[in-house]
Amino acid sequence: MLHIEIDNGSGFCFGVTTAIKKAEEELAKGNTLYCLGDIVHNGMECERLRKMGLVTIDHDEMARLHDVKVLLRAHGEPPATYELARQNNIEIIDATCPVVLQLQKRIKSQFDSGASQIVIFGKKGHAEVLGLVGQTQGEAIVIESFDEVSRLDFTRDIYLYSQTTKSLDEFHRIIEYIQQHIAPTATFKSFDTICRSVANRMPNISQFASRHDLILFVCGRKSSNGKVLYNECLRINRNTHLIEGPEEIDPSWLDGVETIGICGATSTPKWLMEQCRDAIEKLSPRKLVTPLTPGS
């Protein structure tokens, strides 16, 4: 008997849900709607919305548009994007996540107060990080991992923030290192800006991964929080595989397993995890596939 459980804690976070809802509402009116960048780091969900009429553009393409509607996704944008929209008479539908928006305001306030060294723990080039760096006129220093913290200037004040979806444990390691190396004459302040809707998934997904023979982590490979959550699953359960959709499931993975857990990132739609469950049922026709009650 093969048991399959879909993790109740996986799926879209509040920010992504809101952005998709705003897009669907606008598209339902029959209007042309552009989205600056992928609305979510999941190719299959982006394709679903494309079929509804959503047109994904980049910054260069937006610069050539006038008198249209552009949706800003949950990741947020730098001030320059809003200025471009004003100049081109573009109506902005702002779906920036409230958590990201608050972080942008805090960083801008810190920069405007004259802070000499604003540091952001985040993924270089990530949409959210670009929006945060934009609040400092490009002056903020971005470090992607603990390994990069040693290159900071510890003789100057340091104000540390984090991309909302980064690892809380690694953020704390960076704080400890700076505290140990900061010069007595310099000021160090850290601000825990990691989104708890993501951070709280870590202990939950650890427990989920521990109670199954096989874990299928469904996630777009461009997802930042997906990488963090997938690595946590892999740490707990070495029989973990990252897939973007049901077509990537290898039938050999099912050999000898009795329980399968399906989970995903904050950018993974529930319908996609359900498709993966259905695909497993088709791959194992001779096995009785029944749902496993969450937490059992």
Short mmCIF file of C-alpha atoms in Angstrom, two decimals:
data_model
loop_
_atom_site.label_atom_id
_atom_site.label_comp_id
_atom_site.label_asym_id
_atom_site.label_seq_id
_atom_site.Cartn_x
_atom_site.Cartn_y
_atom_site.Cartn_z
CA MET A 1 0.00 0.00 0.00
CA LEU A 2 1.39 3.37 -1.04
CA HIS A 3 0.47 6.42 1.03
CA ILE A 4 0.80 9.96 -0.34
CA GLU A 5 0.58 13.15 1.70
CA ILE A 6 0.54 16.69 0.37
CA ASP A 7 1.97 19.12 2.91
CA ASN A 8 -0.77 21.45 4.15
CA GLY A 9 1.85 24.09 5.01
CA SER A 10 3.19 24.34 1.45
CA GLY A 11 1.80 26.58 -1.25
CA PHE A 12 1.48 30.26 -2.00
CA CYS A 13 2.31 32.75 0.72
CA PHE A 14 0.07 35.78 1.33
CA GLY A 15 2.08 38.07 -0.94
CA VAL A 16 2.00 35.73 -3.94
CA THR A 17 -1.69 34.93 -3.41
CA THR A 18 -2.52 38.64 -3.41
CA ALA A 19 -0.49 39.34 -6.56
CA ILE A 20 -2.17 36.50 -8.49
CA LYS A 21 -5.61 37.56 -7.29
CA LYS A 22 -5.01 41.13 -8.50
CA ALA A 23 -3.86 39.83 -11.87
CA GLU A 24 -6.88 37.54 -12.24
CA GLU A 25 -9.29 40.33 -11.29
CA GLU A 26 -7.83 42.69 -13.88
CA LEU A 27 -7.71 40.03 -16.60
CA ALA A 28 -11.35 39.13 -15.90
CA LYS A 29 -12.29 42.64 -17.02
CA GLY A 30 -10.89 41.87 -20.46
CA ASN A 31 -8.12 44.44 -20.13
CA THR A 32 -4.56 44.04 -21.35
CA LEU A 33 -2.29 43.62 -18.34
CA TYR A 34 1.48 43.56 -18.30
CA CYS A 35 3.53 42.10 -15.43
CA LEU A 36 7.05 43.30 -14.74
CA GLY A 37 8.94 40.02 -14.44
CA ASP A 38 7.49 36.58 -13.71
CA ILE A 39 4.59 37.05 -11.30
CA VAL A 40 5.81 34.00 -9.40
CA HIS A 41 8.89 31.80 -9.73
CA ASN A 42 6.90 28.90 -11.07
CA GLY A 43 6.79 28.30 -14.81
CA MET A 44 3.53 26.36 -14.87
CA GLU A 45 1.61 29.00 -12.90
CA CYS A 46 3.07 31.72 -15.15
CA GLU A 47 1.88 29.74 -18.18
CA ARG A 48 -1.63 29.43 -16.72
CA LEU A 49 -1.85 33.20 -16.32
CA ARG A 50 -0.32 33.78 -19.75
CA LYS A 51 -3.18 31.82 -21.27
CA MET A 52 -5.54 34.16 -19.42
CA GLY A 53 -3.85 37.13 -21.10
CA LEU A 54 -1.08 38.22 -18.74
CA VAL A 55 1.92 39.57 -20.66
CA THR A 56 5.27 39.30 -18.88
CA ILE A 57 7.78 42.04 -19.69
CA ASP A 58 11.21 43.17 -18.52
CA HIS A 59 12.39 46.67 -17.62
CA ASP A 60 13.60 47.47 -21.14
CA GLU A 61 10.22 46.54 -22.57
CA MET A 62 8.42 48.60 -19.95
CA ALA A 63 10.48 51.64 -20.95
CA ARG A 64 8.93 51.43 -24.42
CA LEU A 65 5.34 51.21 -23.17
CA HIS A 66 2.94 54.13 -22.70
CA ASP A 67 -0.62 54.47 -21.44
CA VAL A 68 -0.95 50.83 -20.25
CA LYS A 69 -1.42 48.94 -16.99
CA VAL A 70 1.56 47.20 -15.40
CA LEU A 71 1.38 44.94 -12.37
CA LEU A 72 4.27 44.98 -9.93
CA ARG A 73 4.64 41.54 -8.37
CA ALA A 74 5.11 40.75 -4.67
CA HIS A 75 8.92 41.12 -4.82
CA GLY A 76 8.69 44.92 -5.09
CA GLU A 77 10.53 47.43 -7.26
CA PRO A 78 13.04 50.28 -6.78
CA PRO A 79 11.94 53.95 -6.95
CA ALA A 80 13.21 54.22 -10.54
CA THR A 81 10.43 51.91 -11.74
CA TYR A 82 7.73 54.16 -10.28
CA GLU A 83 9.37 57.20 -11.86
CA LEU A 84 9.43 55.47 -15.24
CA ALA A 85 5.73 54.67 -14.88
CA ARG A 86 4.99 58.32 -14.11
CA GLN A 87 6.91 59.52 -17.15
CA ASN A 88 5.22 57.03 -19.51
CA ASN A 89 1.73 57.49 -18.07
CA ILE A 90 1.64 53.85 -16.99
CA GLU A 91 -0.95 52.85 -14.41
CA ILE A 92 0.71 50.75 -11.71
CA ILE A 93 -1.17 47.91 -10.08
CA ASP A 94 1.03 47.49 -7.05
CA ALA A 95 1.07 43.98 -5.63
CA THR A 96 4.24 44.47 -3.57
CA CYS A 97 4.04 42.23 -0.50
CA PRO A 98 3.34 44.34 2.63
CA VAL A 99 6.32 42.72 4.37
CA VAL A 100 8.63 43.72 1.50
CA LEU A 101 7.12 47.20 1.31
CA GLN A 102 7.76 47.78 5.02
CA LEU A 103 11.35 46.59 4.58
CA GLN A 104 11.87 49.01 1.69
CA LYS A 105 10.65 51.88 3.85
CA ARG A 106 12.97 50.92 6.74
CA ILE A 107 16.01 50.74 4.49
CA LYS A 108 15.19 54.04 2.80
CA SER A 109 14.75 55.72 6.17
CA GLN A 110 18.09 54.32 7.35
CA PHE A 111 19.81 55.53 4.18
CA ASP A 112 18.23 58.98 4.37
CA SER A 113 19.49 59.30 7.96
CA GLY A 114 23.07 59.04 6.68
CA ALA A 115 23.92 55.41 7.50
CA SER A 116 27.39 54.75 6.09
CA GLN A 117 27.24 50.99 5.43
CA ILE A 118 23.89 49.34 4.79
CA VAL A 119 24.26 45.60 4.23
CA ILE A 120 21.59 43.33 2.77
CA PHE A 121 21.80 39.57 3.22
CA GLY A 122 20.22 38.39 -0.01
CA LYS A 123 20.59 36.93 -3.47
CA LYS A 124 22.35 39.28 -5.88
CA GLY A 125 20.14 40.17 -8.82
CA HIS A 126 16.98 38.87 -7.13
CA ALA A 127 13.97 41.10 -7.82
CA GLU A 128 13.35 41.82 -4.14
CA VAL A 129 17.00 42.64 -3.50
CA LEU A 130 17.14 44.99 -6.49
CA GLY A 131 14.17 46.81 -5.02
CA LEU A 132 15.89 47.07 -1.63
CA VAL A 133 19.19 48.27 -3.05
CA GLY A 134 17.24 50.85 -5.04
CA GLN A 135 16.16 52.49 -1.78
CA THR A 136 19.84 53.40 -1.19
CA GLN A 137 20.56 54.76 -4.68
CA GLY A 138 22.55 51.60 -5.34
CA GLU A 139 24.94 52.02 -2.41
CA ALA A 140 23.87 49.08 -0.23
CA ILE A 141 26.24 46.12 -0.02
CA VAL A 142 24.72 42.72 -0.82
CA ILE A 143 26.15 39.53 0.67
CA GLU A 144 24.73 36.22 -0.46
CA SER A 145 26.12 33.97 2.25
CA PHE A 146 28.02 33.77 5.50
CA ASP A 147 31.23 33.28 3.49
CA GLU A 148 31.04 36.86 2.20
CA VAL A 149 30.63 38.64 5.52
CA SER A 150 34.40 38.94 6.11
CA ARG A 151 34.75 41.46 3.27
CA LEU A 152 32.77 44.13 5.12
CA ASP A 153 34.56 47.15 6.55
CA PHE A 154 34.39 46.54 10.30
CA THR A 155 35.85 49.96 11.11
CA ARG A 156 32.64 51.60 9.84
CA ASP A 157 29.09 51.42 11.15
CA ILE A 158 27.10 48.47 9.82
CA TYR A 159 23.32 48.29 9.49
CA LEU A 160 22.28 44.76 8.52
CA TYR A 161 19.00 43.75 6.87
CA SER A 162 17.87 40.56 5.17
CA GLN A 163 15.90 39.62 2.09
CA THR A 164 12.59 38.36 3.45
CA THR A 165 13.05 34.76 2.26
CA LYS A 166 16.61 34.04 3.42
CA SER A 167 17.65 31.47 6.03
CA LEU A 168 17.11 32.64 9.60
CA ASP A 169 19.92 30.43 10.92
CA GLU A 170 22.47 31.82 8.46
CA PHE A 171 21.34 35.37 9.22
CA HIS A 172 22.08 34.76 12.91
CA ARG A 173 25.54 33.38 12.03
CA ILE A 174 26.28 36.58 10.13
CA ILE A 175 25.14 38.68 13.09
CA GLU A 176 27.43 36.78 15.46
CA TYR A 177 30.43 37.18 13.15
CA ILE A 178 29.91 40.93 12.82
CA GLN A 179 29.48 41.29 16.57
CA GLN A 180 32.81 39.53 17.08
CA HIS A 181 34.70 41.64 14.53
CA ILE A 182 33.14 45.10 14.64
CA ALA A 183 35.56 47.82 15.81
CA PRO A 184 34.89 49.32 19.26
CA THR A 185 34.45 52.72 17.64
CA ALA A 186 31.84 51.49 15.13
CA THR A 187 28.12 50.87 15.57
CA PHE A 188 26.43 47.65 14.54
CA LYS A 189 22.67 47.20 14.32
CA SER A 190 20.82 44.25 12.81
CA PHE A 191 17.18 44.12 11.81
CA ASP A 192 15.46 40.76 11.54
CA THR A 193 13.43 41.30 8.37
CA ILE A 194 12.95 37.66 7.39
CA CYS A 195 9.30 36.85 6.66
CA ARG A 196 7.91 34.55 9.32
CA SER A 197 5.47 32.94 6.88
CA VAL A 198 8.60 31.52 5.23
CA ALA A 199 10.81 31.07 8.29
CA ASN A 200 8.06 29.24 10.17
CA ARG A 201 7.88 26.69 7.37
CA MET A 202 11.37 25.43 8.20
CA PRO A 203 10.52 23.43 11.36
CA ASN A 204 7.24 22.27 9.82
CA ILE A 205 8.84 21.05 6.61
CA SER A 206 11.59 19.32 8.63
CA GLN A 207 8.97 17.27 10.47
CA PHE A 208 7.16 16.56 7.22
CA ALA A 209 10.33 15.31 5.51
CA SER A 210 11.19 13.06 8.43
CA ARG A 211 8.03 10.98 8.27
CA HIS A 212 8.19 9.84 4.64
CA ASP A 213 10.32 7.41 2.65
CA LEU A 214 10.40 9.75 -0.36
CA ILE A 215 10.00 13.52 -0.62
CA LEU A 216 9.05 15.29 -3.86
CA PHE A 217 9.75 18.98 -3.50
CA VAL A 218 7.79 20.78 -6.22
CA CYS A 219 9.28 24.13 -7.04
CA GLY A 220 10.48 26.41 -9.84
CA ARG A 221 14.27 26.34 -9.94
CA LYS A 222 14.43 30.15 -9.82
CA SER A 223 12.67 30.31 -6.45
CA SER A 224 14.90 31.69 -3.70
CA ASN A 225 12.83 30.44 -0.75
CA GLY A 226 12.33 27.17 -2.60
CA LYS A 227 16.06 26.54 -2.57
CA VAL A 228 16.17 27.11 1.20
CA LEU A 229 13.21 24.84 1.92
CA TYR A 230 14.39 22.14 -0.49
CA ASN A 231 17.83 22.05 1.15
CA GLU A 232 16.17 21.64 4.54
CA CYS A 233 14.14 18.69 3.24
CA LEU A 234 17.30 17.18 1.76
CA ARG A 235 19.15 17.63 5.06
CA ILE A 236 16.46 15.69 6.91
CA ASN A 237 15.69 13.14 4.19
CA ARG A 238 18.37 12.27 1.63
CA ASN A 239 15.70 10.67 -0.56
CA THR A 240 14.41 14.10 -1.60
CA HIS A 241 14.04 15.20 -5.21
CA LEU A 242 13.35 18.68 -6.56
CA ILE A 243 10.95 18.70 -9.50
CA GLU A 244 9.17 21.48 -11.37
CA GLY A 245 6.23 19.33 -12.39
CA PRO A 246 4.82 15.79 -12.66
CA GLU A 247 6.66 15.07 -15.91
CA GLU A 248 9.96 15.04 -14.00
CA ILE A 249 8.97 12.19 -11.68
CA ASP A 250 11.23 9.18 -12.24
CA PRO A 251 9.25 5.94 -11.78
CA SER A 252 12.35 4.29 -10.25
CA TRP A 253 12.05 6.63 -7.27
CA LEU A 254 8.87 4.81 -6.26
CA ASP A 255 10.54 1.40 -5.92
CA GLY A 256 10.46 0.12 -2.37
CA VAL A 257 8.78 3.17 -0.82
CA GLU A 258 5.62 3.04 1.25
CA THR A 259 5.06 6.73 2.02
CA ILE A 260 5.59 9.74 -0.24
CA GLY A 261 5.47 13.36 0.87
CA ILE A 262 4.78 16.13 -1.64
CA CYS A 263 5.65 19.67 -0.61
CA GLY A 264 6.80 22.93 -2.13
CA ALA A 265 7.78 26.59 -1.85
CA THR A 266 5.78 29.76 -1.30
CA SER A 267 5.67 30.00 -5.10
CA THR A 268 4.25 26.50 -5.62
CA PRO A 269 0.50 26.30 -6.39
CA LYS A 270 -1.51 23.61 -4.63
CA TRP A 271 -2.94 22.44 -7.97
CA LEU A 272 0.57 21.58 -9.18
CA MET A 273 1.29 19.43 -6.11
CA GLU A 274 -2.04 17.69 -6.71
CA GLN A 275 -1.03 16.99 -10.32
CA CYS A 276 2.14 15.33 -9.00
CA ARG A 277 0.06 13.15 -6.70
CA ASP A 278 -2.19 12.15 -9.61
CA ALA A 279 0.87 11.33 -11.74
CA ILE A 280 2.17 8.98 -9.05
CA GLU A 281 -1.16 7.17 -9.00
CA LYS A 282 -0.85 6.56 -12.76
CA LEU A 283 2.76 5.39 -12.41
CA SER A 284 1.78 2.87 -9.75
CA PRO A 285 -1.42 1.26 -11.07
CA ARG A 286 -0.93 -1.99 -9.18
CA LYS A 287 -0.59 -0.26 -5.83
CA LEU A 288 -3.44 0.96 -3.69
CA VAL A 289 -2.86 4.69 -3.30
CA THR A 290 -4.59 6.30 -0.35
CA PRO A 291 -4.22 9.73 1.22
CA LEU A 292 -2.30 9.94 4.45
CA THR A 293 -3.86 12.08 7.13
CA PRO A 294 -1.56 15.05 7.86
CA GLY A 295 0.31 14.61 11.10
CA SER A 296 -0.37 10.89 11.38
#
